[in-house]
Coordinates of C-alpha atoms and ligand atoms in Angstrom, one line a residue:
X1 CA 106.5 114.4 -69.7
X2 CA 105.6 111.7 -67.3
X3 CA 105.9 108.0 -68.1
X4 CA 102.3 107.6 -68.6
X5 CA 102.3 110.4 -70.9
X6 CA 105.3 109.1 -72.8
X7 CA 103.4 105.6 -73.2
X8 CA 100.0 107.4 -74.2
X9 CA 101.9 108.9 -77.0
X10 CA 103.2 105.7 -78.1
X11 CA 100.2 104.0 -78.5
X12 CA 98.5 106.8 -80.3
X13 CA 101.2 106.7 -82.9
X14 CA 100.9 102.8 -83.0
X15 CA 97.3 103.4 -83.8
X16 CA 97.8 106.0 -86.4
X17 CA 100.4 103.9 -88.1
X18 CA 97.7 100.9 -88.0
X19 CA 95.1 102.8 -89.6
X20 CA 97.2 104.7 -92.4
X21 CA 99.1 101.7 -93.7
X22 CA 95.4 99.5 -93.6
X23 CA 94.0 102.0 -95.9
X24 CA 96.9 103.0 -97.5
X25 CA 97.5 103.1 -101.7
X26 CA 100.6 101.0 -102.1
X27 CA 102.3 103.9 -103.8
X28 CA 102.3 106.0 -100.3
X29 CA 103.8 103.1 -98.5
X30 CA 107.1 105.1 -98.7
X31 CA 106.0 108.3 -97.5
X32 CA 103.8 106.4 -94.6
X33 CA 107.6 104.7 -93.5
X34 CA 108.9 107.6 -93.7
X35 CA 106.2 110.1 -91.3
X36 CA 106.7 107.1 -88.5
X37 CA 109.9 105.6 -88.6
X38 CA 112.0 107.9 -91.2
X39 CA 114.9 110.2 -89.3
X40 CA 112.5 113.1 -88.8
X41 CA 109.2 111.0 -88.4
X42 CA 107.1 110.3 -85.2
X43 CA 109.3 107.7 -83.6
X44 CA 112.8 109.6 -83.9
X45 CA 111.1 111.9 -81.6
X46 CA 109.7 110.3 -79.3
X47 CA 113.8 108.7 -78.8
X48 CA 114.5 112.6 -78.3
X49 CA 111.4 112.5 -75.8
X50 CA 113.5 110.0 -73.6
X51 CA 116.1 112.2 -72.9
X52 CA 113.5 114.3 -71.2
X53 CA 112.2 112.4 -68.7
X54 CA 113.5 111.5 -65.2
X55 CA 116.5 109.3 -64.7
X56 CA 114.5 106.1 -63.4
X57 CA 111.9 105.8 -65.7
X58 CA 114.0 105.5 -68.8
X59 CA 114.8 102.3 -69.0
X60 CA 111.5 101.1 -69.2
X61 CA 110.3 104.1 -71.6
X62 CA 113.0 103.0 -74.1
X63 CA 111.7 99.8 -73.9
X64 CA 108.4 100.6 -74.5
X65 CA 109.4 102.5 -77.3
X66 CA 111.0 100.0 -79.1
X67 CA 108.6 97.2 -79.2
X68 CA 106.2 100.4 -80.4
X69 CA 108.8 100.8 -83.0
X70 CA 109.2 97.1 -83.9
X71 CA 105.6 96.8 -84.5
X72 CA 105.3 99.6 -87.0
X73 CA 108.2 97.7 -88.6
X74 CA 106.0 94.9 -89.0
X75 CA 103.1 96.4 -90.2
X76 CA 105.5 97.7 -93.2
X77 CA 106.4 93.9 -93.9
X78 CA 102.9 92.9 -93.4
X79 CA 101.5 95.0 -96.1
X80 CA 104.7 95.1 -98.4
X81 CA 105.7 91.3 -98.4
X82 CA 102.5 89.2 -99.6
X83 CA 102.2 92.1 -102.9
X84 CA 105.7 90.6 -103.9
X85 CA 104.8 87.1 -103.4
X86 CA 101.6 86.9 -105.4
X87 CA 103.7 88.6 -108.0
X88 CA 105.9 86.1 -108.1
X89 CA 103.2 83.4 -108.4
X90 CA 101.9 84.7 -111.3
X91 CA 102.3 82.7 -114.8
X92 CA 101.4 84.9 -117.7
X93 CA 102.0 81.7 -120.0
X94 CA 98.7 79.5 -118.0
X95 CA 95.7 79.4 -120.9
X96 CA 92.9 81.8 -119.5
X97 CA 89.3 81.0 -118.6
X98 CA 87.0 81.2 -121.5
X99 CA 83.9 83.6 -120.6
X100 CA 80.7 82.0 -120.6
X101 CA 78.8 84.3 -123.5
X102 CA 75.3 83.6 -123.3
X103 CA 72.8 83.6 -126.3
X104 CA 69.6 85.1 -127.2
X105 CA 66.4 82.8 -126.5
X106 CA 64.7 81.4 -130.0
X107 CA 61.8 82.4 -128.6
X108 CA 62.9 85.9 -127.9
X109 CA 65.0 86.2 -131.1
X110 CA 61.5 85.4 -132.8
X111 CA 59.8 88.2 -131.5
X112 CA 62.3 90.6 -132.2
X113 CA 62.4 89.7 -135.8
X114 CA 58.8 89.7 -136.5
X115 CA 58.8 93.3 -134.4
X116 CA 61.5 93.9 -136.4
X117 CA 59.6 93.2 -139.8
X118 CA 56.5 95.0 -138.6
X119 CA 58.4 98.1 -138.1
X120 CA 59.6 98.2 -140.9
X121 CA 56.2 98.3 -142.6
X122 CA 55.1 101.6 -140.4
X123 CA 53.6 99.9 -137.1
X124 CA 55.0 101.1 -134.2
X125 CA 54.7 98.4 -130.9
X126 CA 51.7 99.2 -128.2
X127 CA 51.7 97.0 -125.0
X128 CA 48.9 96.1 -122.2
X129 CA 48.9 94.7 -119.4
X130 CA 49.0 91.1 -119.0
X131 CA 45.9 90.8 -115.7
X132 CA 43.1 92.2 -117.7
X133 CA 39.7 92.8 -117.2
X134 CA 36.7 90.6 -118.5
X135 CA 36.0 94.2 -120.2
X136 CA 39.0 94.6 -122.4
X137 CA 39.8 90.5 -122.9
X138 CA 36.4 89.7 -124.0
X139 CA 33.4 92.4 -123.5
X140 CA 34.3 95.2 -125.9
X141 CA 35.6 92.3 -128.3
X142 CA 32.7 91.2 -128.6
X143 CA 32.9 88.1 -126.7
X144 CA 29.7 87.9 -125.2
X145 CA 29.4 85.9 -122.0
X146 CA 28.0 83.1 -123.3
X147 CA 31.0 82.6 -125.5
X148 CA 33.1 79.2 -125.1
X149 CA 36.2 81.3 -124.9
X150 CA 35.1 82.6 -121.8
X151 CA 34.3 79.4 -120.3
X152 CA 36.3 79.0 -117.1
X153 CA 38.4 75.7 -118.7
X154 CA 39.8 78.3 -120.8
X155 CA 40.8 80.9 -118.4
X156 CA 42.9 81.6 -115.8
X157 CA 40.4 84.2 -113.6
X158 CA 41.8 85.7 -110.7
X159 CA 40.6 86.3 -107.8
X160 CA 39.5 90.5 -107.8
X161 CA 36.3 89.9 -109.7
X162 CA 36.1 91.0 -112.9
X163 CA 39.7 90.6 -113.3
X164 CA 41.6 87.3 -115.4
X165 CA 45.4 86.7 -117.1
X166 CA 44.7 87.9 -120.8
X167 CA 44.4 84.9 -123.0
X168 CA 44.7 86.9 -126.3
X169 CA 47.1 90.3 -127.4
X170 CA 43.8 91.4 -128.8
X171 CA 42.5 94.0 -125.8
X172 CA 45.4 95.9 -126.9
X173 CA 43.5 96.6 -129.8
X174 CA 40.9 97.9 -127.5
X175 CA 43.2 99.9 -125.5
X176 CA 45.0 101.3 -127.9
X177 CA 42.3 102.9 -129.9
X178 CA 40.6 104.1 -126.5
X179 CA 43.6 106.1 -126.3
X180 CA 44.7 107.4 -129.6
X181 CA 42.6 108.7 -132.8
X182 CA 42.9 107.1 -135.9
X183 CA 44.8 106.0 -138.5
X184 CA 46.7 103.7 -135.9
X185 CA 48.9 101.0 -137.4
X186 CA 50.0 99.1 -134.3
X187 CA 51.5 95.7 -133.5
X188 CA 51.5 94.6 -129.8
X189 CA 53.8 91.4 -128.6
X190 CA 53.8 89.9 -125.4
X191 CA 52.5 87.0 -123.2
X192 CA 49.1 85.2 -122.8
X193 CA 47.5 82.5 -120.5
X194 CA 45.2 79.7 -120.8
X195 CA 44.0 76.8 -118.9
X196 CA 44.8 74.8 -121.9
X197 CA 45.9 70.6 -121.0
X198 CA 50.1 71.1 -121.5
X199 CA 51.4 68.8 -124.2
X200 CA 54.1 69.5 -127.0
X201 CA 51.8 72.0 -129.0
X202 CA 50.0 73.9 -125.6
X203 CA 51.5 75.7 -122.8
X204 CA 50.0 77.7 -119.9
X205 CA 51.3 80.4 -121.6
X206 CA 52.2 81.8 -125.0
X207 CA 53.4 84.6 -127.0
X208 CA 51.4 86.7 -129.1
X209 CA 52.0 89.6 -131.9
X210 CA 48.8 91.8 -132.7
X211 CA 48.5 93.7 -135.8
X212 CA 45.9 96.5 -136.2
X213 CA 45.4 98.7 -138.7
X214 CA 42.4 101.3 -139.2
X215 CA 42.1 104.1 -141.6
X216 CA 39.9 104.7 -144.3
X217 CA 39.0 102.7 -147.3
X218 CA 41.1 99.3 -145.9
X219 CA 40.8 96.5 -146.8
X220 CA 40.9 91.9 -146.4
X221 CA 43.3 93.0 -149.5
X222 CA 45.3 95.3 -147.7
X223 CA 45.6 92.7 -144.7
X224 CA 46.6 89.8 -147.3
X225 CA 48.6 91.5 -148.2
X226 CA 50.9 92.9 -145.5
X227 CA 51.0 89.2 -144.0
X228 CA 52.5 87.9 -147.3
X229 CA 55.0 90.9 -146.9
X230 CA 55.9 89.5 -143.5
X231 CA 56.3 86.0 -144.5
X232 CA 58.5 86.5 -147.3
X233 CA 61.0 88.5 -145.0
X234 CA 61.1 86.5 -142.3
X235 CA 60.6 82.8 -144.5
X236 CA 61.4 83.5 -148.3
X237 CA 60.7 84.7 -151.1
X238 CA 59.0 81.8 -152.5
X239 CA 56.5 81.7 -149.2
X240 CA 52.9 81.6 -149.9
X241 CA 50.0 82.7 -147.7
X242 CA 46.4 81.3 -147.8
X243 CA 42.9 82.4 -145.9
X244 CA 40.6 79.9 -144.8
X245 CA 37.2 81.3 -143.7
X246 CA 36.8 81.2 -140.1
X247 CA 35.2 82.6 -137.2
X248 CA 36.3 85.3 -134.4
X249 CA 33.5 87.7 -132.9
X250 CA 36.4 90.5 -133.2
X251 CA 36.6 90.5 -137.2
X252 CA 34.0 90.3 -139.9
X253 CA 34.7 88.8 -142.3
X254 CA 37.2 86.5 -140.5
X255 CA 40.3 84.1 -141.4
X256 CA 42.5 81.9 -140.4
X257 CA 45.8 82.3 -142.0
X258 CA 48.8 80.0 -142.8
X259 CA 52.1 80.1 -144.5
X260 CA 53.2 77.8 -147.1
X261 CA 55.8 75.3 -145.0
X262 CA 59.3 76.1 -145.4
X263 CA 60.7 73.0 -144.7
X264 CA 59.2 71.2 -148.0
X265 CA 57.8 74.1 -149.4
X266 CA 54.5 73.2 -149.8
X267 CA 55.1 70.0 -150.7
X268 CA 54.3 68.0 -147.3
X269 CA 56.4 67.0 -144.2
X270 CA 57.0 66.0 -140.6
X271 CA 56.5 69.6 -140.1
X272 CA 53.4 70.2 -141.6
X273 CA 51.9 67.1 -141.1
X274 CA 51.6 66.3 -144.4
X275 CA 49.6 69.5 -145.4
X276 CA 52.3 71.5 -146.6
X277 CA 50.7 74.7 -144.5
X278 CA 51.5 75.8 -141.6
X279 CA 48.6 77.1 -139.3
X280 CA 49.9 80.7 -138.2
X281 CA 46.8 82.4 -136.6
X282 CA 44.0 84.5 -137.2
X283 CA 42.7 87.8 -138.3
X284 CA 40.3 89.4 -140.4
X285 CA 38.3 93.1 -140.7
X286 CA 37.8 94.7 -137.3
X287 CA 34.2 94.2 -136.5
X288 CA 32.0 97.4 -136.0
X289 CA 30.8 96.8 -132.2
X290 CA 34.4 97.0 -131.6
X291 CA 34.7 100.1 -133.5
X292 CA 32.0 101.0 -131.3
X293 CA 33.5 100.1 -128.0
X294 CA 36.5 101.3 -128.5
X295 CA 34.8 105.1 -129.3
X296 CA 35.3 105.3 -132.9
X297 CA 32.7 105.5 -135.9
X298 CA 32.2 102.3 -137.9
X299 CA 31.1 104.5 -140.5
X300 CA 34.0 106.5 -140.8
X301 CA 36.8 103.6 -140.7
X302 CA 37.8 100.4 -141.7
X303 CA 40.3 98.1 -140.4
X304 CA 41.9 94.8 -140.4
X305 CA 43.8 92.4 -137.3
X306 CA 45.7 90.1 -136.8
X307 CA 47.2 87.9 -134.3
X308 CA 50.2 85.6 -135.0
X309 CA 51.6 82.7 -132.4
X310 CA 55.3 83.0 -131.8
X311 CA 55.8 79.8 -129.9
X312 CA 54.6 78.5 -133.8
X313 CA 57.0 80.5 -135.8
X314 CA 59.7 79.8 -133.6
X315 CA 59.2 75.9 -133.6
X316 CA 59.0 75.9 -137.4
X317 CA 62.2 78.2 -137.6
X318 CA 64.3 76.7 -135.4
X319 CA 63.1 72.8 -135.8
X320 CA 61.8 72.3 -132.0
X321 CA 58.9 69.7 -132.0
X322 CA 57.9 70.6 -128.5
X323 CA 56.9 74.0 -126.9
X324 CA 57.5 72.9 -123.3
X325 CA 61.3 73.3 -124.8
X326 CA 60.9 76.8 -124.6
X327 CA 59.9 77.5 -121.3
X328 CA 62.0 74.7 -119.3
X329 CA 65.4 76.6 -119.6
X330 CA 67.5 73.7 -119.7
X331 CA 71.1 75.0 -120.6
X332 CA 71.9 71.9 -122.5
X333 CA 68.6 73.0 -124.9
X334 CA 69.8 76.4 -125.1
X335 CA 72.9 76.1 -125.9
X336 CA 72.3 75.0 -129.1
X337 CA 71.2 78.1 -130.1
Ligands
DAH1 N1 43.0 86.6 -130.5 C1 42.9 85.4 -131.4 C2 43.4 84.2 -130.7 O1 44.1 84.3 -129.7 C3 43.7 85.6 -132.7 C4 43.2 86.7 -133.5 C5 42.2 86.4 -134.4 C6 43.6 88.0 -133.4 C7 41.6 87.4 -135.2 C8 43.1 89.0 -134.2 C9 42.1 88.6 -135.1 O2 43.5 90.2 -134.2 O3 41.6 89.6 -135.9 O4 43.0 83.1 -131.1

């Protein structure tokens, strides 16, 4: 061996020794000290080397391997020494830091109770798309194009013709029958759009929960029914649910529905305005040109729907006078909850 051999060598096993204690577990620190520096490991033999090579060039090779020894060293301490020091630092008697836990939205808590409810009564939960066409948000609804709800102050169109944001939950009705045969005993939650003015009752958007049922021989009964079920498990036993006649071109006969108000119980309030009823939404017997849109025979079935506001429920529930609440995500808001 050469000196430039000799040296070669000594910098691979630097190298080596760089690499393996970098990536090294601490529990194979030992065994890593002992393949470089221990009496049998790299660097004892490369002292042995020394005696091997010519007279003049050992001075100078035993230096060299001794720095490369002395740096290895290091790279021991390096690794070793800061572990024991943030050990020592540690105080096992400082208070820890509290977790932030977050909470469930009152909006969203809402909808999981009334989904909740609903499927407890036999619907199961059906979903659509939130861009719709004219077709399933208005057309087979009967909505004809004339209708004020279509007028463009109400609705947010887009710009593939033909196409809008849904303003109602009701083309799931549409979609859903399409797709299966009957009975079906659906609800469908999830978002809508208007171009409604924003103030403390309206929003750009809203929540919505459908209801559809259609079998034979149902009835407004049947549908009066299963809405007072819902509002005495999610307000009360004492709750109370009223029709008023009303107008949709998706149900004949039609209602509007409300609850008896839970703050004063029907007495009158803040809440209600004075009323004592709370104006949840409305619903009535599914009309038979949607029957016939939607491919089954008005002749053959019956059904009722409903639709129910969430952003309401939730208000009334929780005592929040303004909707924007819901939708601003301000922490110091939602951490009430
Ligand atoms: N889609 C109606 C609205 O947004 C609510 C509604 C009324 C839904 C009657 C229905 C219904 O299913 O039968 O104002």
């Amino acid at each position: 061996m050469d000196l430039e051999e000799f040296s070669r060598k000594l910098s691979d096993i630097l190298s080596a020794a760089e690499s393996e204690v970098r990536s090294a577990e601490s529990s194979s620190l030992a065994d890593l000290r002992a393949k470089f520096l221990g009496r049998k490991g790299e660097m004892t033999k490369m002292m042995k080397h020394l005696a091997s090579l010519p007279q003049d060039m050992r001075p100078q090779a035993g230096k060299l391997a001794n720095e490369t020894k002395k740096k290895i060293e290091s790279l021991f301490s390096g690794v070793v020494a800061p572990q024991k020091k943030s050990y020592e630092k540690f105080d096992p008697t400082l208070p820890g830091r509290k977790p932030i836990v977050g909470g469930i939205h009152p909006l969203e808590w809402t909808l999981r109770r009334i989904v909740d409810i609903f499927y407890g009564m036999g619907f199961s939960v059906a979903s659509g798309p939130e861009m719709e066409t004219e077709y399933y948000n208005f057309d087979a609804l009967n909505t004809p194009e004339d209708h004020p709800a279509r007028d463009i102050q109400d609705t947010f169109y887009l710009e593939r013709k033909g196409w809008l944001l849904r303003t109602q939950t009701s083309p799931v009705q549409i979609r859903v029958m399409e797709s299966q045969k009957p009975p079906v005993k659906i609800i469908a939650p999830g978002r809508c759009y208007r171009r409604d003015a924003i103030d403390s009752t309206h929003y750009y958007t809203f929540t919505q929960v459908e209801g559809l049922y259609v079998d034979r021989d149902v009835t407004l009964a049947d549908l009066k029914g299963v809405l007072t079920a819902f509002a005495k498990q999610f307000i009360g036993e004492n709750v109370r649910v009223r029709f008023r006649p009303h107008f949709f071109p998706f149900t004949e006969p039609s209602v509007e529905y409300d609850f008896s108000c839970p703050v004063c119980d029907g007495k009158g309030c803040r809440v209600c305005k004075g009323t004592g009823w709370l104006e949840i939404s409305g619903a009535g017997m599914v009309d038979p040109e949607v029957f016939k849109a939607a491919g089954y025979d008005p002749d053959e079935v019956q059904g009722y729907a409903f639709g129910m506001g969430v952003e309401r429920i939730a208000m009334v529930k929780f005592g929040i006078d303004d909707i924007r609440l819901l939708y601003e995500n301000d922490l110091a808001f939602l951490e009430q909850f």
